[in-house]
GROMACS .gro file of C-alpha atoms in nm:
model
  156
    1MET     CA    1   7.403   0.703   5.724
    2ILE     CA    2   7.367   0.855   5.380
    3ASP     CA    3   7.525   1.188   5.298
    4ARG     CA    4   7.480   1.455   5.032
    5LYS     CA    5   7.762   1.326   4.810
    6LYS     CA    6   7.610   0.977   4.803
    7ILE     CA    7   7.267   1.116   4.710
    8GLU     CA    8   7.414   1.334   4.436
    9GLY     CA    9   7.594   1.028   4.304
   10VAL     CA   10   7.271   0.833   4.252
   11LEU     CA   11   7.064   1.109   4.090
   12PRO     CA   12   7.144   0.989   3.734
   13VAL     CA   13   6.975   0.655   3.815
   14PHE     CA   14   6.637   0.826   3.784
   15LEU     CA   15   6.716   0.935   3.428
   16GLU     CA   16   6.890   0.611   3.329
   17LEU     CA   17   6.595   0.402   3.453
   18ARG     CA   18   6.312   0.647   3.382
   19GLU     CA   19   6.116   0.378   3.197
   20LYS     CA   20   6.155   0.123   3.480
   21ASP     CA   21   5.936   0.071   3.786
   22ASP     CA   22   6.029   0.164   4.141
   23SER     CA   23   6.149  -0.183   4.232
   24ALA     CA   24   6.407  -0.178   3.949
   25ILE     CA   25   6.535   0.159   4.068
   26SER     CA   26   6.549   0.037   4.427
   27VAL     CA   27   6.755  -0.267   4.323
   28ASP     CA   28   6.992  -0.043   4.125
   29LEU     CA   29   7.033   0.194   4.421
   30GLU     CA   30   7.120  -0.100   4.646
   31GLN     CA   31   7.370  -0.227   4.389
   32ARG     CA   32   7.534   0.116   4.406
   33GLY     CA   33   7.591   0.071   4.779
   34LEU     CA   34   7.280   0.211   4.945
   35SER     CA   35   7.116   0.012   5.222
   36ARG     CA   36   6.761  -0.104   5.157
   37ASP     CA   37   6.638   0.159   5.402
   38ASP     CA   38   6.825   0.441   5.227
   39ALA     CA   39   6.729   0.314   4.880
   40GLU     CA   40   6.359   0.323   4.976
   41ARG     CA   41   6.391   0.668   5.127
   42VAL     CA   42   6.578   0.804   4.822
   43LEU     CA   43   6.315   0.653   4.593
   44ALA     CA   44   6.026   0.794   4.797
   45PHE     CA   45   6.152   1.129   4.917
   46LEU     CA   46   6.372   1.264   4.637
   47PRO     CA   47   6.086   1.281   4.384
   48SER     CA   48   5.866   1.456   4.643
   49ALA     CA   49   6.139   1.703   4.737
   50PHE     CA   50   6.232   1.779   4.375
   51CYS     CA   51   5.868   1.817   4.275
   52ARG     CA   52   5.800   2.058   4.559
   53ILE     CA   53   6.086   2.279   4.446
   54ALA     CA   54   5.962   2.273   4.085
   55LEU     CA   55   5.595   2.328   4.170
   56SER     CA   56   5.660   2.601   4.426
   57HIS     CA   57   5.824   2.807   4.152
   58LYS     CA   58   5.537   2.756   3.906
   59PHE     CA   59   5.223   2.763   4.121
   60ASP     CA   60   5.089   2.914   4.443
   61LEU     CA   61   5.051   2.582   4.629
   62SER     CA   62   5.069   2.474   4.991
   63PHE     CA   63   5.242   2.150   5.076
   64PRO     CA   64   5.182   1.943   5.389
   65ASP     CA   65   5.461   1.889   5.641
   66THR     CA   66   5.369   1.523   5.680
   67TYR     CA   67   5.326   1.206   5.475
   68LYS     CA   68   5.138   0.878   5.515
   69VAL     CA   69   5.244   0.519   5.461
   70GLU     CA   70   5.005   0.251   5.339
   71GLY     CA   71   4.926   0.012   5.623
   72LEU     CA   72   5.045   0.242   5.904
   73GLU     CA   73   4.834   0.467   6.123
   74GLY     CA   74   4.892   0.840   6.137
   75GLU     CA   75   5.112   1.084   5.956
   76PHE     CA   76   5.488   1.121   5.971
   77PRO     CA   77   5.684   1.449   5.958
   78TYR     CA   78   5.916   1.517   5.667
   79ARG     CA   79   6.142   1.707   5.906
   80ASP     CA   80   6.244   1.370   6.055
   81GLU     CA   81   6.373   1.250   5.717
   82PRO     CA   82   6.733   1.356   5.646
   83ILE     CA   83   6.711   1.232   5.285
   84TYR     CA   84   6.405   1.451   5.224
   85LYS     CA   85   6.582   1.756   5.370
   86LEU     CA   86   6.891   1.689   5.157
   87GLY     CA   87   6.663   1.640   4.858
   88ILE     CA   88   6.514   1.987   4.907
   89GLU     CA   89   6.864   2.141   4.925
   90ILE     CA   90   6.995   1.954   4.621
   91ALA     CA   91   6.680   2.020   4.416
   92SER     CA   92   6.695   2.392   4.494
   93GLN     CA   93   7.062   2.406   4.396
   94ILE     CA   94   6.998   2.227   4.066
   95TYR     CA   95   6.683   2.427   3.989
   96HIS     CA   96   6.854   2.762   4.045
   97GLY     CA   97   7.205   2.700   3.926
   98GLU     CA   98   7.267   2.383   3.728
   99PRO     CA   99   7.069   2.392   3.402
  100GLY     CA  100   7.286   2.112   3.265
  101LEU     CA  101   7.111   1.877   3.506
  102SER     CA  102   6.757   1.971   3.397
  103GLU     CA  103   6.695   1.633   3.233
  104VAL     CA  104   6.797   1.450   3.552
  105PHE     CA  105   6.592   1.697   3.758
  106ASN     CA  106   6.280   1.643   3.546
  107SER     CA  107   6.318   1.265   3.553
  108ILE     CA  108   6.306   1.280   3.933
  109VAL     CA  109   6.016   1.528   3.948
  110THR     CA  110   5.792   1.321   3.722
  111ARG     CA  111   5.821   1.014   3.949
  112SER     CA  112   5.644   1.192   4.235
  113ALA     CA  113   5.286   1.149   4.345
  114GLU     CA  114   5.262   1.528   4.379
  115PHE     CA  115   5.349   1.572   4.011
  116ASN     CA  116   5.084   1.320   3.909
  117THR     CA  117   4.823   1.490   4.128
  118VAL     CA  118   4.894   1.838   3.995
  119ASN     CA  119   4.921   1.715   3.636
  120SER     CA  120   4.583   1.541   3.661
  121ALA     CA  121   4.424   1.851   3.814
  122LEU     CA  122   4.561   2.072   3.536
  123ASN     CA  123   4.440   1.828   3.270
  124GLU     CA  124   4.092   1.850   3.424
  125GLY     CA  125   4.103   2.230   3.409
  126ALA     CA  126   4.141   2.289   3.783
  127GLU     CA  127   4.256   2.626   3.917
  128LEU     CA  128   4.561   2.570   4.138
  129ALA     CA  129   4.616   2.916   4.282
  130GLY     CA  130   4.607   2.888   4.659
  131ALA     CA  131   4.545   2.512   4.655
  132SER     CA  132   4.670   2.286   4.933
  133LEU     CA  133   4.791   1.936   4.861
  134SER     CA  134   4.702   1.649   5.091
  135PRO     CA  135   4.979   1.441   5.252
  136THR     CA  136   5.134   1.196   5.007
  137ASN     CA  137   5.048   0.834   5.078
  138TYR     CA  138   5.347   0.614   4.998
  139PHE     CA  139   5.261   0.260   4.887
  140GLY     CA  140   5.475  -0.052   4.888
  141TYR     CA  141   5.756   0.067   5.113
  142LYS     CA  142   5.874  -0.148   5.402
  143THR     CA  143   6.087   0.101   5.597
  144LEU     CA  144   5.906   0.437   5.575
  145GLY     CA  145   5.733   0.578   5.878
  146LYS     CA  146   5.963   0.410   6.124
  147LYS     CA  147   6.200   0.588   6.357
  148ARG     CA  148   6.561   0.543   6.261
  149GLY     CA  149   6.770   0.532   6.573
  150ARG     CA  150   7.146   0.485   6.576
  151PHE     CA  151   7.115   0.118   6.668
  152SER     CA  152   6.868   0.035   6.389
  153ARG     CA  153   7.090   0.195   6.122
  154PHE     CA  154   7.356  -0.068   6.186
  155PHE     CA  155   7.113  -0.340   6.086
  156SER     CA  156   6.943  -0.185   5.783
   0.00000   0.00000   0.00000
């Protein structure tokens, strides 16, 4: 199982590989010792968590408590994702107290679907005050949306 220290250790990957696609970042995360499952979750959920911290301090927005996964029915709660919850904690700590990490922070934020949605809306002149975002739909991930029991973690 991934812990806070391991997540903090891979944050610079997002800045180092900011010009690369998600698959290149996923490969790099795995080369740094993350399981495929954890690499996918870090790649999916850290940008969403970091973006929510950034956007919640700039705009009056509501964020959904769930996400979707391409090819799977239903919505899945963020509260069941330890990496997302750690991402919120780490992002808040960096945002409020570690200005030296702003470049890393921003490189993570700008990878999120939420950032792209809000950026597009602003470019079209939309008023965001009081807006509610729809659940993010994650594409191309093999492990999201699946329960992670103790037994399954041994084989990921």
